[in-house]
mmCIF file of C-alpha atoms in Angstrom:
data_model
loop_
_atom_site.group_PDB
_atom_site.id
_atom_site.type_symbol
_atom_site.label_atom_id
_atom_site.label_comp_id
_atom_site.label_asym_id
_atom_site.label_seq_id
_atom_site.Cartn_x
_atom_site.Cartn_y
_atom_site.Cartn_z
ATOM 1 C CA MET A 1 -34.595 -16.300 58.872
ATOM 2 C CA ASP A 2 -32.252 -13.923 57.075
ATOM 3 C CA LYS A 3 -28.560 -14.746 57.190
ATOM 4 C CA LEU A 4 -26.315 -11.812 58.175
ATOM 5 C CA TYR A 5 -22.560 -11.595 57.664
ATOM 6 C CA ILE A 6 -20.815 -8.888 59.686
ATOM 7 C CA ILE A 7 -17.595 -7.886 57.919
ATOM 8 C CA ILE A 8 -14.867 -6.277 60.022
ATOM 9 C CA PRO A 9 -11.473 -5.546 58.419
ATOM 10 C CA ALA A 10 -8.495 -5.329 60.771
ATOM 11 C CA TYR A 11 -4.952 -4.141 60.227
ATOM 12 C CA ASN A 12 -2.581 -4.013 63.201
ATOM 13 C CA GLU A 13 -5.463 -3.925 65.669
ATOM 14 C CA GLU A 14 -4.076 -6.176 68.404
ATOM 15 C CA GLU A 15 -5.286 -3.722 71.048
ATOM 16 C CA THR A 16 -8.892 -3.584 69.846
ATOM 17 C CA VAL A 17 -9.762 -6.723 67.861
ATOM 18 C CA ALA A 18 -10.718 -8.847 70.891
ATOM 19 C CA ALA A 19 -13.106 -6.182 72.163
ATOM 20 C CA ALA A 20 -14.608 -5.763 68.688
ATOM 21 C CA ILE A 21 -15.297 -9.497 68.487
ATOM 22 C CA ALA A 22 -16.836 -9.547 71.976
ATOM 23 C CA GLN A 23 -19.073 -6.586 71.117
ATOM 24 C CA TRP A 24 -20.279 -7.704 67.674
ATOM 25 C CA HIS A 25 -20.559 -11.477 68.091
ATOM 26 C CA PRO A 26 -23.906 -11.205 69.949
ATOM 27 C CA ILE A 27 -25.341 -9.376 66.930
ATOM 28 C CA ALA A 28 -24.445 -12.352 64.711
ATOM 29 C CA GLU A 29 -26.057 -14.703 67.255
ATOM 30 C CA GLN A 30 -29.258 -12.667 67.394
ATOM 31 C CA ALA A 31 -29.566 -12.220 63.620
ATOM 32 C CA GLY A 32 -30.479 -15.827 62.879
ATOM 33 C CA ALA A 33 -29.152 -19.225 61.907
ATOM 34 C CA GLY A 34 -26.092 -19.192 59.672
ATOM 35 C CA SER A 35 -25.152 -15.613 60.493
ATOM 36 C CA ARG A 36 -21.430 -14.991 60.949
ATOM 37 C CA LEU A 37 -19.003 -12.436 62.323
ATOM 38 C CA VAL A 38 -16.109 -12.287 59.844
ATOM 39 C CA ILE A 39 -12.780 -10.687 60.738
ATOM 40 C CA ILE A 40 -10.636 -9.901 57.686
ATOM 41 C CA ASP A 41 -7.001 -9.656 58.741
ATOM 42 C CA ASP A 42 -5.372 -7.431 56.137
ATOM 43 C CA GLY A 43 -1.825 -8.758 56.466
ATOM 44 C CA SER A 44 -1.285 -7.372 59.976
ATOM 45 C CA ARG A 45 2.290 -7.198 61.263
ATOM 46 C CA ASP A 46 1.301 -7.475 64.909
ATOM 47 C CA ARG A 47 -0.701 -10.101 66.849
ATOM 48 C CA THR A 48 -4.098 -9.253 65.339
ATOM 49 C CA LEU A 49 -4.461 -12.546 63.466
ATOM 50 C CA LYS A 50 -3.251 -14.646 66.400
ATOM 51 C CA ILE A 51 -5.591 -12.962 68.866
ATOM 52 C CA ALA A 52 -8.630 -13.204 66.588
ATOM 53 C CA SER A 53 -7.946 -16.832 65.654
ATOM 54 C CA GLY A 54 -7.528 -17.736 69.315
ATOM 55 C CA LEU A 55 -11.085 -16.604 70.035
ATOM 56 C CA LYS A 56 -12.857 -18.908 67.581
ATOM 57 C CA LYS A 57 -13.613 -21.562 70.216
ATOM 58 C CA LYS A 58 -15.105 -18.964 72.545
ATOM 59 C CA TYR A 59 -17.235 -17.407 69.813
ATOM 60 C CA PRO A 60 -18.814 -20.110 67.597
ATOM 61 C CA ARG A 61 -20.103 -17.672 64.965
ATOM 62 C CA LEU A 62 -16.653 -16.165 64.420
ATOM 63 C CA THR A 63 -14.775 -16.643 61.137
ATOM 64 C CA VAL A 64 -11.248 -15.288 60.755
ATOM 65 C CA LEU A 65 -9.756 -14.791 57.301
ATOM 66 C CA THR A 66 -6.370 -13.387 56.354
ATOM 67 C CA LYS A 67 -5.023 -11.895 53.146
ATOM 68 C CA GLU A 68 -2.078 -9.888 51.919
ATOM 69 C CA ASN A 69 -2.055 -6.228 52.887
ATOM 70 C CA GLN A 70 -3.818 -4.176 50.199
ATOM 71 C CA GLY A 71 -5.628 -1.550 52.222
ATOM 72 C CA HIS A 72 -9.064 -1.066 53.751
ATOM 73 C CA GLY A 73 -10.909 -0.914 50.433
ATOM 74 C CA ALA A 74 -9.550 -4.233 49.197
ATOM 75 C CA ALA A 75 -10.244 -5.839 52.586
ATOM 76 C CA VAL A 76 -13.930 -4.897 52.631
ATOM 77 C CA LEU A 77 -14.349 -6.009 49.007
ATOM 78 C CA TYR A 78 -12.784 -9.338 49.958
ATOM 79 C CA GLY A 79 -15.256 -9.637 52.806
ATOM 80 C CA TYR A 80 -18.292 -8.662 50.724
ATOM 81 C CA LYS A 81 -17.472 -11.211 48.043
ATOM 82 C CA TYR A 82 -16.855 -13.888 50.673
ATOM 83 C CA ALA A 83 -20.272 -13.233 52.223
ATOM 84 C CA ILE A 84 -21.969 -13.442 48.831
ATOM 85 C CA ARG A 85 -20.215 -16.733 48.018
ATOM 86 C CA LYS A 86 -21.359 -18.154 51.355
ATOM 87 C CA GLY A 87 -24.992 -17.348 50.626
ATOM 88 C CA ALA A 88 -25.505 -14.430 53.005
ATOM 89 C CA ASP A 89 -28.738 -12.489 52.627
ATOM 90 C CA TYR A 90 -27.335 -9.304 54.125
ATOM 91 C CA VAL A 91 -23.885 -7.932 54.788
ATOM 92 C CA PHE A 92 -23.011 -5.344 57.398
ATOM 93 C CA GLN A 93 -19.615 -3.648 57.545
ATOM 94 C CA THR A 94 -17.987 -1.840 60.399
ATOM 95 C CA ASP A 95 -14.412 -1.368 61.629
ATOM 96 C CA SER A 96 -12.386 -2.975 64.408
ATOM 97 C CA ASP A 97 -11.212 0.147 66.244
ATOM 98 C CA GLY A 98 -14.158 0.383 68.628
ATOM 99 C CA GLN A 99 -15.537 3.658 67.267
ATOM 100 C CA THR A 100 -18.975 2.253 66.436
ATOM 101 C CA LEU A 101 -21.672 0.864 68.723
ATOM 102 C CA PRO A 102 -23.490 -2.474 68.277
ATOM 103 C CA SER A 103 -26.368 -1.021 70.321
ATOM 104 C CA GLU A 104 -27.309 1.160 67.336
ATOM 105 C CA PHE A 105 -27.547 -1.764 64.907
ATOM 106 C CA PRO A 106 -31.133 -2.949 65.652
ATOM 107 C CA VAL A 107 -32.570 0.096 63.854
ATOM 108 C CA PHE A 108 -30.727 -0.922 60.695
ATOM 109 C CA TRP A 109 -31.787 -4.552 60.944
ATOM 110 C CA ALA A 110 -35.404 -3.513 61.467
ATOM 111 C CA HIS A 111 -35.301 -1.572 58.185
ATOM 112 C CA ARG A 112 -33.376 -4.146 56.140
ATOM 113 C CA LYS A 113 -36.393 -4.976 53.981
ATOM 114 C CA ASP A 114 -36.537 -1.369 52.795
ATOM 115 C CA GLY A 115 -33.804 -2.224 50.291
ATOM 116 C CA GLY A 116 -30.870 -0.190 49.091
ATOM 117 C CA LEU A 117 -27.907 0.954 51.140
ATOM 118 C CA LEU A 118 -28.467 1.756 54.806
ATOM 119 C CA ILE A 119 -25.692 4.045 56.058
ATOM 120 C CA GLY A 120 -24.895 5.121 59.564
ATOM 121 C CA CYS A 121 -24.502 8.878 59.306
ATOM 122 C CA ARG A 122 -21.878 9.919 61.868
ATOM 123 C CA THR A 123 -23.913 12.641 63.551
ATOM 124 C CA TYR A 124 -22.322 12.442 66.995
ATOM 125 C CA ARG A 125 -18.615 12.422 66.153
ATOM 126 C CA GLN A 126 -15.701 12.358 68.560
ATOM 127 C CA ASP A 127 -12.904 11.558 66.104
ATOM 128 C CA GLY A 128 -11.557 15.081 65.649
ATOM 129 C CA LEU A 129 -12.172 18.113 63.461
ATOM 130 C CA SER A 130 -9.704 16.999 60.794
ATOM 131 C CA ARG A 131 -11.718 13.831 60.094
ATOM 132 C CA ILE A 132 -14.953 15.794 59.960
ATOM 133 C CA PHE A 133 -13.319 18.158 57.465
ATOM 134 C CA VAL A 134 -12.358 15.164 55.292
ATOM 135 C CA THR A 135 -15.960 13.931 55.261
ATOM 136 C CA LYS A 136 -17.307 17.358 54.269
ATOM 137 C CA THR A 137 -14.691 17.732 51.548
ATOM 138 C CA LEU A 138 -15.541 14.282 50.189
ATOM 139 C CA ARG A 139 -19.179 15.354 49.773
ATOM 140 C CA LEU A 140 -18.097 18.177 47.477
ATOM 141 C CA VAL A 141 -15.689 15.961 45.532
ATOM 142 C CA LEU A 142 -18.415 13.388 44.852
ATOM 143 C CA LEU A 143 -20.842 16.105 43.854
ATOM 144 C CA ALA A 144 -18.320 17.433 41.331
ATOM 145 C CA ALA A 145 -17.220 14.048 40.006
ATOM 146 C CA PHE A 146 -20.484 12.078 39.968
ATOM 147 C CA HIS A 147 -23.224 14.691 40.514
ATOM 148 C CA VAL A 148 -24.525 12.966 43.654
ATOM 149 C CA TRP A 149 -24.925 14.323 47.167
ATOM 150 C CA LEU A 150 -23.998 11.780 49.826
ATOM 151 C CA LYS A 151 -23.980 12.804 53.488
ATOM 152 C CA ASP A 152 -21.462 10.223 54.709
ATOM 153 C CA ALA A 153 -20.277 8.130 51.770
ATOM 154 C CA ASN A 154 -17.347 6.507 53.579
ATOM 155 C CA SER A 155 -19.082 5.666 56.852
ATOM 156 C CA PRO A 156 -17.894 2.331 58.303
ATOM 157 C CA TYR A 157 -21.414 1.424 59.367
ATOM 158 C CA ARG A 158 -23.484 0.091 56.475
ATOM 159 C CA LEU A 159 -26.033 -2.631 55.793
ATOM 160 C CA MET A 160 -26.715 -3.996 52.297
ATOM 161 C CA GLY A 161 -28.748 -6.799 50.769
ATOM 162 C CA CYS A 162 -26.417 -9.204 48.982
ATOM 163 C CA GLY A 163 -28.566 -9.423 45.852
ATOM 164 C CA GLN A 164 -28.185 -5.720 45.077
ATOM 165 C CA LEU A 165 -24.632 -5.615 46.372
ATOM 166 C CA GLN A 166 -23.510 -8.358 44.000
ATOM 167 C CA ASP A 167 -24.774 -6.307 41.062
ATOM 168 C CA VAL A 168 -23.131 -3.126 42.352
ATOM 169 C CA LEU A 169 -19.756 -4.826 42.862
ATOM 170 C CA ARG A 170 -19.589 -5.637 39.165
ATOM 171 C CA ASN A 171 -18.696 -1.994 38.571
ATOM 172 C CA VAL A 172 -16.116 -1.623 41.347
ATOM 173 C CA PRO A 173 -12.487 -2.061 40.186
ATOM 174 C CA LYS A 174 -10.496 -4.735 41.975
ATOM 175 C CA ASN A 175 -8.711 -3.456 45.111
ATOM 176 C CA PHE A 176 -10.147 0.050 44.705
ATOM 177 C CA PHE A 177 -8.949 1.898 47.821
ATOM 178 C CA LEU A 178 -12.103 3.879 48.601
ATOM 179 C CA SER A 179 -14.411 1.020 47.671
ATOM 180 C CA ASN A 180 -17.099 1.932 50.215
ATOM 181 C CA VAL A 181 -17.264 5.426 48.753
ATOM 182 C CA LEU A 182 -17.633 4.080 45.232
ATOM 183 C CA ILE A 183 -20.295 1.612 46.374
ATOM 184 C CA SER A 184 -22.247 4.517 47.900
ATOM 185 C CA VAL A 185 -21.990 6.399 44.610
ATOM 186 C CA LEU A 186 -23.220 3.397 42.629
ATOM 187 C CA TYR A 187 -26.249 2.857 44.870
ATOM 188 C CA SER A 188 -27.169 6.500 44.348
ATOM 189 C CA LYS A 189 -26.498 6.610 40.590
ATOM 190 C CA LYS A 190 -28.385 3.366 39.984
ATOM 191 C CA ASN A 191 -31.350 4.652 41.996
ATOM 192 C CA LEU A 192 -31.195 1.662 44.338
ATOM 193 C CA GLY A 193 -31.835 3.801 47.386
ATOM 194 C CA VAL A 194 -29.583 5.285 50.068
ATOM 195 C CA SER A 195 -31.005 5.746 53.559
ATOM 196 C CA TYR A 196 -29.291 7.399 56.523
ATOM 197 C CA TYR A 197 -29.659 6.689 60.206
ATOM 198 C CA PRO A 198 -27.784 8.743 62.828
ATOM 199 C CA ILE A 199 -25.045 6.947 64.735
ATOM 200 C CA SER A 200 -22.431 7.817 67.317
ATOM 201 C CA PHE A 201 -18.742 7.769 66.390
ATOM 202 C CA LEU A 202 -16.401 7.421 69.333
ATOM 203 C CA PRO A 203 -12.694 8.120 69.629
ATOM 204 C CA ARG A 204 -10.474 5.207 68.641
ATOM 205 C CA GLN A 205 -10.494 2.742 71.545
ATOM 206 C CA GLY A 206 -6.851 1.683 71.287
ATOM 207 C CA GLY A 207 -3.861 1.423 69.008
ATOM 208 C CA LYS A 208 -2.985 3.901 66.291
ATOM 209 C CA ASN A 209 -4.747 4.801 63.086
ATOM 210 C CA SER A 210 -2.712 3.383 60.190
ATOM 211 C CA ILE A 211 -3.722 6.353 58.022
ATOM 212 C CA SER A 212 -2.385 9.737 59.117
ATOM 213 C CA ILE A 213 -3.782 13.079 58.014
ATOM 214 C CA ARG A 214 -0.830 13.409 55.632
ATOM 215 C CA LYS A 215 -1.701 10.052 54.079
ATOM 216 C CA ILE A 216 -5.371 11.041 53.896
ATOM 217 C CA PHE A 217 -4.409 14.144 51.902
ATOM 218 C CA LYS A 218 -2.316 12.043 49.520
ATOM 219 C CA ILE A 219 -5.070 9.459 49.166
ATOM 220 C CA GLY A 220 -7.551 12.253 48.578
ATOM 221 C CA LEU A 221 -5.605 13.620 45.617
ATOM 222 C CA THR A 222 -5.254 10.169 44.082
ATOM 223 C CA SER A 223 -8.924 9.403 44.696
ATOM 224 C CA LEU A 224 -9.977 12.668 43.107
ATOM 225 C CA TRP A 225 -8.170 11.628 39.938
ATOM 226 C CA GLN A 226 -9.673 8.147 40.157
ATOM 227 C CA PHE A 227 -13.218 9.439 40.580
ATOM 228 C CA PHE A 228 -13.124 11.799 37.610
ATOM 229 C CA ALA A 229 -11.349 9.173 35.481
ATOM 230 C CA LEU A 230 -13.909 6.520 36.415
ATOM 231 C CA GLN A 231 -16.808 8.753 35.451
ATOM 232 C CA LYS A 232 -15.245 9.405 32.043
ATOM 233 C CA ILE A 233 -14.435 5.720 31.514
ATOM 234 C CA TRP A 234 -17.974 4.685 32.444
ATOM 235 C CA GLU A 235 -19.349 7.125 29.886
ATOM 236 C CA ARG A 236 -16.814 6.206 27.203
ATOM 237 C CA HIS A 237 -17.194 2.445 27.535
ATOM 238 C CA GLY A 238 -20.935 2.323 27.914
ATOM 239 C CA TYR A 239 -21.479 1.878 31.634
ATOM 240 C CA SER A 240 -25.079 2.880 32.221
ATOM 241 C CA MET A 241 -25.164 4.469 35.658
ATOM 242 C CA GLY A 242 -28.732 5.604 36.186
ATOM 243 C CA THR A 243 -30.806 2.808 34.672
ATOM 244 C CA GLY A 244 -30.273 0.004 37.155
ATOM 245 C CA ARG A 245 -28.452 -2.084 34.536
ATOM 246 C CA ASP A 246 -24.915 -2.420 33.259
ATOM 247 C CA THR A 247 -23.527 -1.780 29.812
ATOM 248 C CA ASP A 248 -25.117 -3.308 26.717
ATOM 249 C CA SER A 249 -21.790 -4.839 25.727
ATOM 250 C CA ARG A 250 -21.867 -8.629 26.165
ATOM 251 C CA GLU A 251 -18.159 -8.644 26.919
ATOM 252 C CA LEU A 252 -18.550 -6.122 29.722
ATOM 253 C CA GLN A 253 -21.672 -7.808 31.061
ATOM 254 C CA ALA A 254 -19.606 -10.974 31.454
ATOM 255 C CA ALA A 255 -16.779 -9.273 33.317
ATOM 256 C CA PRO A 256 -17.287 -5.499 33.664
ATOM 257 C CA CYS A 257 -15.074 -5.214 36.724
ATOM 258 C CA LYS A 258 -12.138 -6.839 34.938
ATOM 259 C CA GLN A 259 -12.663 -4.688 31.851
ATOM 260 C CA LEU A 260 -12.989 -1.502 33.885
ATOM 261 C CA HIS A 261 -9.768 -2.320 35.736
ATOM 262 C CA LYS A 262 -8.051 -2.852 32.368
ATOM 263 C CA ASN A 263 -9.359 0.468 31.056
ATOM 264 C CA MET A 264 -8.135 2.293 34.169
ATOM 265 C CA LYS A 265 -4.649 0.835 33.766
ATOM 266 C CA LYS A 266 -4.642 1.696 30.079
ATOM 267 C CA GLU A 267 -5.504 5.305 30.851
ATOM 268 C CA ARG A 268 -2.930 5.422 33.672
ATOM 269 C CA VAL A 269 -5.382 5.792 36.499
ATOM 270 C CA PRO A 270 -3.611 4.757 39.741
ATOM 271 C CA LEU A 271 -5.070 1.747 41.568
#
């Protein structure tokens, strides 16, 4: 049977992490032998890590990891790479704030053999008009920067096969903040396939969002610069984006992510 790793990053989610574990652990149990629910504590300052770690005896498929605080993008990358190292066949990512529903996952799992990136398109949203505006704006930014049209590139509800994902991650700079967005772009540009399935998106079920609208605006400006700079760097340094392969350079084939990160720093692109 296929081995599924469910990756859930958590930062200061002491009010919601226990419920998230209770809700998603049955999915790991149903997926097959060796499947795991992985909580990535991103250097929380509250009791998130303590609460999650205290539930490991109750939930045998639960793994709790902790790392220094580097943001959501770095946390999901950490989780993806962990799943790949552990031999997962598929990785699914969602968040710990209770806005997504495990009951909508079976449709994704049923279509896992279709390949590519399976994204939950937040059709039924209850997270506010400002967040919806951000999603619509992001579509236009990605169209301008990468010439791709993605309905919900940053959705925290996505299923990926680890074989393809490992190849895609080679072109994602270390600790890139909007890593899920960039991964969506890469799946589209490499013609690996992007499929959408409608999902609900509830209001946050507790705690406070660590990213305010003001921060989102600031992140958006930085990301806009990053996106356009990345596209230029990929073109300049030989990253082949539509052929399903990486650059012809042996040096970059060995470590394209490291080289891309170096090129971004050299050209003063903020990371």
